Structures are given as structure tokens and as C-alpha cells.
């Protein structure tokens, strides 16, 4: 049986000032949205809060984030390898805080593949996702795009 993967990424609700993205002093950041994509699907699953009128909320609630954690854990239990870019250093950390499910996030993170972590181990320094994509011959982000702009778009 072919290995199955689930890509996972979050976007924060709070803008972090500065070029170095030193986010820890600005906690809690909140999660504006997240996305998952299974390797055996062509459909991206979007995760976000919902306002009373049905429109997307600017920030996920604790319950919204907990549902995402439950989904990630279920997919991992079902044999999917979760993939992130800096998930160990960022995504799971923020998701644990926002969901209140630190233990579940830790368990889920143990079996996942953090692609940037592998680069740090090989090169000794991190590489931004955009630069990693460009290094693989992919176009990367549109000019001027940053993670904080993603939820607004």
C-alpha cells in the first residue's frame, strides 16, 4: 500500500511586528485559519471559525481548534503521515495553546514529518517555505505575500 500523507498549515490571527517573526513574546496569537490536504485527495480542507451569519470568523475558537486537533489525530491513527513546514517549532505549538489540547498535539507531532526540521539538521539553519519551494523549481509565493495576508485573501 502506498504511503499516505496529510499536509497541514495554520495562519495566525495576530500580526507579528518585525522582519524576524519573533512571535513568542506576542502570544497568544490565535489562529485565523488552517488548511489540510490529503495526498489521496485533490480537495483542500479549510478550517476557520464561523460567525453567527455563517461568514468566516477572524479567529478560530478554542473548540474550533480542538476539532482540528481531533481531525489531525484521527488521520494519523488512520495511517496518514502528517507533513508540516516548521510544524514542530510553530504550528503544533500555537495549535496546542489555542486548542487546550497540548497532550494530543504532542502525540500527533511525534509521528509527523517536519520538512524544515530535516533541512535544519542537514544545513544547520532554517529555510523559509517560499525559498524551499523556489529551490525545488516551484514558483513560491506571489510577490508581497506574507502569511498574515493569507486569511484576508
PDB file of C-alpha atoms in Angstrom:
ATOM      1  CA  UNK A   1       0.000   0.000   0.000  1.00  0.00           C
ATOM      2  CA  UNK A   2       1.283   3.454  -0.907  1.00  0.00           C
ATOM      3  CA  UNK A   3       2.135   5.777   1.950  1.00  0.00           C
ATOM      4  CA  UNK A   4      -0.485   8.463   2.566  1.00  0.00           C
ATOM      5  CA  UNK A   5       0.299  11.996   3.647  1.00  0.00           C
ATOM      6  CA  UNK A   6      -1.663  14.884   5.107  1.00  0.00           C
ATOM      7  CA  UNK A   7      -0.218  18.380   4.679  1.00  0.00           C
ATOM      8  CA  UNK A   8      -1.146  20.785   7.480  1.00  0.00           C
ATOM      9  CA  UNK A   9      -0.589  24.530   7.998  1.00  0.00           C
ATOM     10  CA  UNK A  10      -2.043  27.284  10.162  1.00  0.00           C
ATOM     11  CA  UNK A  11      -2.175  31.050   9.791  1.00  0.00           C
ATOM     12  CA  UNK A  12      -2.190  33.245  12.869  1.00  0.00           C
ATOM     13  CA  UNK A  13      -4.819  35.833  13.747  1.00  0.00           C
ATOM     14  CA  UNK A  14      -2.364  38.347  15.229  1.00  0.00           C
ATOM     15  CA  UNK A  15       0.160  40.219  13.124  1.00  0.00           C
ATOM     16  CA  UNK A  16       3.695  39.895  14.491  1.00  0.00           C
ATOM     17  CA  UNK A  17       5.824  43.027  14.017  1.00  0.00           C
ATOM     18  CA  UNK A  18       9.361  42.879  12.648  1.00  0.00           C
ATOM     19  CA  UNK A  19      11.136  41.004   9.911  1.00  0.00           C
ATOM     20  CA  UNK A  20      12.406  38.153  12.094  1.00  0.00           C
ATOM     21  CA  UNK A  21       8.928  36.842  13.057  1.00  0.00           C
ATOM     22  CA  UNK A  22       9.799  36.670  16.757  1.00  0.00           C
ATOM     23  CA  UNK A  23       6.294  35.557  17.676  1.00  0.00           C
ATOM     24  CA  UNK A  24       6.644  34.132  21.182  1.00  0.00           C
ATOM     25  CA  UNK A  25       6.504  37.488  23.056  1.00  0.00           C
ATOM     26  CA  UNK A  26       3.225  38.258  21.244  1.00  0.00           C
ATOM     27  CA  UNK A  27       1.299  35.207  22.484  1.00  0.00           C
ATOM     28  CA  UNK A  28      -1.441  34.258  22.294  1.00  0.00           C
ATOM     29  CA  UNK A  29      -1.510  34.616  18.523  1.00  0.00           C
ATOM     30  CA  UNK A  30      -4.832  32.983  17.777  1.00  0.00           C
ATOM     31  CA  UNK A  31      -5.477  31.005  14.623  1.00  0.00           C
ATOM     32  CA  UNK A  32      -7.319  32.718  11.797  1.00  0.00           C
ATOM     33  CA  UNK A  33      -7.452  29.648   9.594  1.00  0.00           C
ATOM     34  CA  UNK A  34      -5.781  26.377   8.757  1.00  0.00           C
ATOM     35  CA  UNK A  35      -5.658  24.065   5.773  1.00  0.00           C
ATOM     36  CA  UNK A  36      -5.156  20.339   5.344  1.00  0.00           C
ATOM     37  CA  UNK A  37      -4.660  18.355   2.155  1.00  0.00           C
ATOM     38  CA  UNK A  38      -4.509  14.573   1.959  1.00  0.00           C
ATOM     39  CA  UNK A  39      -2.282  13.007  -0.689  1.00  0.00           C
ATOM     40  CA  UNK A  40      -5.178  10.876  -1.939  1.00  0.00           C
ATOM     41  CA  UNK A  41      -7.470  13.879  -2.426  1.00  0.00           C
ATOM     42  CA  UNK A  42      -7.435  16.926  -4.666  1.00  0.00           C
ATOM     43  CA  UNK A  43      -9.588  18.923  -2.256  1.00  0.00           C
ATOM     44  CA  UNK A  44      -8.022  21.256   0.298  1.00  0.00           C
ATOM     45  CA  UNK A  45      -9.942  21.287   3.567  1.00  0.00           C
ATOM     46  CA  UNK A  46     -10.145  24.761   5.115  1.00  0.00           C
ATOM     47  CA  UNK A  47     -10.551  25.279   8.839  1.00  0.00           C
ATOM     48  CA  UNK A  48     -11.852  28.520  10.324  1.00  0.00           C
ATOM     49  CA  UNK A  49     -14.348  29.863  12.801  1.00  0.00           C
ATOM     50  CA  UNK A  50     -17.838  30.807  11.700  1.00  0.00           C
ATOM     51  CA  UNK A  51     -19.769  33.953  12.657  1.00  0.00           C
ATOM     52  CA  UNK A  52     -23.455  33.785  13.541  1.00  0.00           C
ATOM     53  CA  UNK A  53     -24.317  34.883   9.981  1.00  0.00           C
ATOM     54  CA  UNK A  54     -22.344  31.942   8.550  1.00  0.00           C
ATOM     55  CA  UNK A  55     -19.390  34.043   7.328  1.00  0.00           C
ATOM     56  CA  UNK A  56     -15.820  33.054   8.296  1.00  0.00           C
ATOM     57  CA  UNK A  57     -14.735  34.481  11.659  1.00  0.00           C
ATOM     58  CA  UNK A  58     -11.452  36.332  12.039  1.00  0.00           C
ATOM     59  CA  UNK A  59     -10.299  33.871  14.686  1.00  0.00           C
ATOM     60  CA  UNK A  60     -10.959  30.223  15.495  1.00  0.00           C
ATOM     61  CA  UNK A  61     -12.427  29.479  18.909  1.00  0.00           C
ATOM     62  CA  UNK A  62     -10.845  27.007  21.329  1.00  0.00           C
ATOM     63  CA  UNK A  63     -13.483  24.469  20.250  1.00  0.00           C
ATOM     64  CA  UNK A  64     -12.731  25.100  16.541  1.00  0.00           C
ATOM     65  CA  UNK A  65      -9.020  24.487  17.181  1.00  0.00           C
ATOM     66  CA  UNK A  66      -9.809  21.359  19.242  1.00  0.00           C
ATOM     67  CA  UNK A  67     -11.814  19.919  16.340  1.00  0.00           C
ATOM     68  CA  UNK A  68      -8.771  20.435  14.097  1.00  0.00           C
ATOM     69  CA  UNK A  69      -6.568  18.613  16.624  1.00  0.00           C
ATOM     70  CA  UNK A  70      -9.052  15.723  16.726  1.00  0.00           C
ATOM     71  CA  UNK A  71      -9.001  15.530  12.919  1.00  0.00           C
ATOM     72  CA  UNK A  72      -5.193  15.503  12.772  1.00  0.00           C
ATOM     73  CA  UNK A  73      -5.019  12.770  15.425  1.00  0.00           C
ATOM     74  CA  UNK A  74      -7.667  10.694  13.627  1.00  0.00           C
ATOM     75  CA  UNK A  75      -5.866  10.985  10.294  1.00  0.00           C
ATOM     76  CA  UNK A  76      -2.578   9.961  11.957  1.00  0.00           C
ATOM     77  CA  UNK A  77      -4.336   6.973  13.567  1.00  0.00           C
ATOM     78  CA  UNK A  78      -5.743   6.085  10.141  1.00  0.00           C
ATOM     79  CA  UNK A  79      -2.199   5.800   8.773  1.00  0.00           C
ATOM     80  CA  UNK A  80      -1.565   9.238   7.296  1.00  0.00           C
ATOM     81  CA  UNK A  81       1.846  10.808   7.854  1.00  0.00           C
ATOM     82  CA  UNK A  82       1.273  14.455   8.695  1.00  0.00           C
ATOM     83  CA  UNK A  83       3.594  16.895   6.910  1.00  0.00           C
ATOM     84  CA  UNK A  84       4.425  20.414   8.042  1.00  0.00           C
ATOM     85  CA  UNK A  85       6.947  23.121   7.378  1.00  0.00           C
ATOM     86  CA  UNK A  86       8.236  24.169  10.802  1.00  0.00           C
ATOM     87  CA  UNK A  87       5.333  22.384  12.474  1.00  0.00           C
ATOM     88  CA  UNK A  88       7.474  21.425  15.474  1.00  0.00           C
ATOM     89  CA  UNK A  89       8.641  24.978  16.041  1.00  0.00           C
ATOM     90  CA  UNK A  90       5.403  26.768  15.261  1.00  0.00           C
ATOM     91  CA  UNK A  91       2.165  25.128  14.053  1.00  0.00           C
ATOM     92  CA  UNK A  92       1.807  22.472  16.743  1.00  0.00           C
ATOM     93  CA  UNK A  93       2.968  24.909  19.442  1.00  0.00           C
ATOM     94  CA  UNK A  94       0.324  27.501  18.540  1.00  0.00           C
ATOM     95  CA  UNK A  95      -2.338  24.836  17.963  1.00  0.00           C
ATOM     96  CA  UNK A  96      -1.645  23.307  21.400  1.00  0.00           C
ATOM     97  CA  UNK A  97      -2.101  26.675  23.077  1.00  0.00           C
ATOM     98  CA  UNK A  98      -5.206  27.648  21.126  1.00  0.00           C
ATOM     99  CA  UNK A  99      -6.946  24.259  21.442  1.00  0.00           C
ATOM    100  CA  UNK A 100      -6.029  23.497  25.031  1.00  0.00           C
ATOM    101  CA  UNK A 101      -5.031  20.028  23.785  1.00  0.00           C
ATOM    102  CA  UNK A 102      -1.276  20.100  24.322  1.00  0.00           C
ATOM    103  CA  UNK A 103      -1.042  16.359  25.035  1.00  0.00           C
ATOM    104  CA  UNK A 104      -2.852  15.409  21.838  1.00  0.00           C
ATOM    105  CA  UNK A 105      -0.721  17.836  19.825  1.00  0.00           C
ATOM    106  CA  UNK A 106       2.447  16.331  21.311  1.00  0.00           C
ATOM    107  CA  UNK A 107       1.360  12.797  20.442  1.00  0.00           C
ATOM    108  CA  UNK A 108       0.368  13.796  16.923  1.00  0.00           C
ATOM    109  CA  UNK A 109       3.614  15.710  16.382  1.00  0.00           C
ATOM    110  CA  UNK A 110       5.757  12.711  17.361  1.00  0.00           C
ATOM    111  CA  UNK A 111       4.895  10.759  14.228  1.00  0.00           C
ATOM    112  CA  UNK A 112       4.784  13.639  11.784  1.00  0.00           C
ATOM    113  CA  UNK A 113       7.407  14.879   9.331  1.00  0.00           C
ATOM    114  CA  UNK A 114       8.559  18.479   9.708  1.00  0.00           C
ATOM    115  CA  UNK A 115      10.282  19.167   6.411  1.00  0.00           C
ATOM    116  CA  UNK A 116      12.057  22.277   7.673  1.00  0.00           C
ATOM    117  CA  UNK A 117      13.456  20.351  10.654  1.00  0.00           C
ATOM    118  CA  UNK A 118      15.148  17.981   8.207  1.00  0.00           C
ATOM    119  CA  UNK A 119      16.705  20.953   6.425  1.00  0.00           C
ATOM    120  CA  UNK A 120      17.944  22.400   9.741  1.00  0.00           C
ATOM    121  CA  UNK A 121      19.516  19.035  10.569  1.00  0.00           C
ATOM    122  CA  UNK A 122      21.213  18.875   7.161  1.00  0.00           C
ATOM    123  CA  UNK A 123      22.254  22.505   6.688  1.00  0.00           C
ATOM    124  CA  UNK A 124      22.389  23.806  10.248  1.00  0.00           C
ATOM    125  CA  UNK A 125      19.946  26.652   9.626  1.00  0.00           C
ATOM    126  CA  UNK A 126      16.272  27.061   8.687  1.00  0.00           C
ATOM    127  CA  UNK A 127      14.965  27.883   5.229  1.00  0.00           C
ATOM    128  CA  UNK A 128      11.691  29.699   4.612  1.00  0.00           C
ATOM    129  CA  UNK A 129       8.986  27.697   2.859  1.00  0.00           C
ATOM    130  CA  UNK A 130       8.964  30.157  -0.034  1.00  0.00           C
ATOM    131  CA  UNK A 131      12.714  29.702  -0.598  1.00  0.00           C
ATOM    132  CA  UNK A 132      12.359  25.924  -0.274  1.00  0.00           C
ATOM    133  CA  UNK A 133       9.658  25.925  -2.961  1.00  0.00           C
ATOM    134  CA  UNK A 134      11.787  28.081  -5.250  1.00  0.00           C
ATOM    135  CA  UNK A 135      14.755  25.758  -4.688  1.00  0.00           C
ATOM    136  CA  UNK A 136      12.592  22.899  -5.959  1.00  0.00           C
ATOM    137  CA  UNK A 137      11.705  24.848  -9.115  1.00  0.00           C
ATOM    138  CA  UNK A 138       8.236  25.847  -7.869  1.00  0.00           C
ATOM    139  CA  UNK A 139       7.045  29.450  -8.146  1.00  0.00           C
ATOM    140  CA  UNK A 140       6.695  30.105  -4.394  1.00  0.00           C
ATOM    141  CA  UNK A 141       4.561  32.919  -3.011  1.00  0.00           C
ATOM    142  CA  UNK A 142       3.261  35.789  -5.118  1.00  0.00           C
ATOM    143  CA  UNK A 143       5.297  38.985  -4.722  1.00  0.00           C
ATOM    144  CA  UNK A 144       4.477  40.801  -1.491  1.00  0.00           C
ATOM    145  CA  UNK A 145       2.605  37.849   0.006  1.00  0.00           C
ATOM    146  CA  UNK A 146       3.055  37.007   3.680  1.00  0.00           C
ATOM    147  CA  UNK A 147       1.313  34.520   5.938  1.00  0.00           C
ATOM    148  CA  UNK A 148      -0.629  37.233   7.749  1.00  0.00           C
ATOM    149  CA  UNK A 149      -2.213  38.308   4.450  1.00  0.00           C
ATOM    150  CA  UNK A 150      -3.436  34.787   3.614  1.00  0.00           C
ATOM    151  CA  UNK A 151      -6.613  34.861   5.785  1.00  0.00           C
ATOM    152  CA  UNK A 152      -7.665  38.231   4.356  1.00  0.00           C
ATOM    153  CA  UNK A 153      -7.321  36.920   0.803  1.00  0.00           C
TER     154      UNK A 153
END
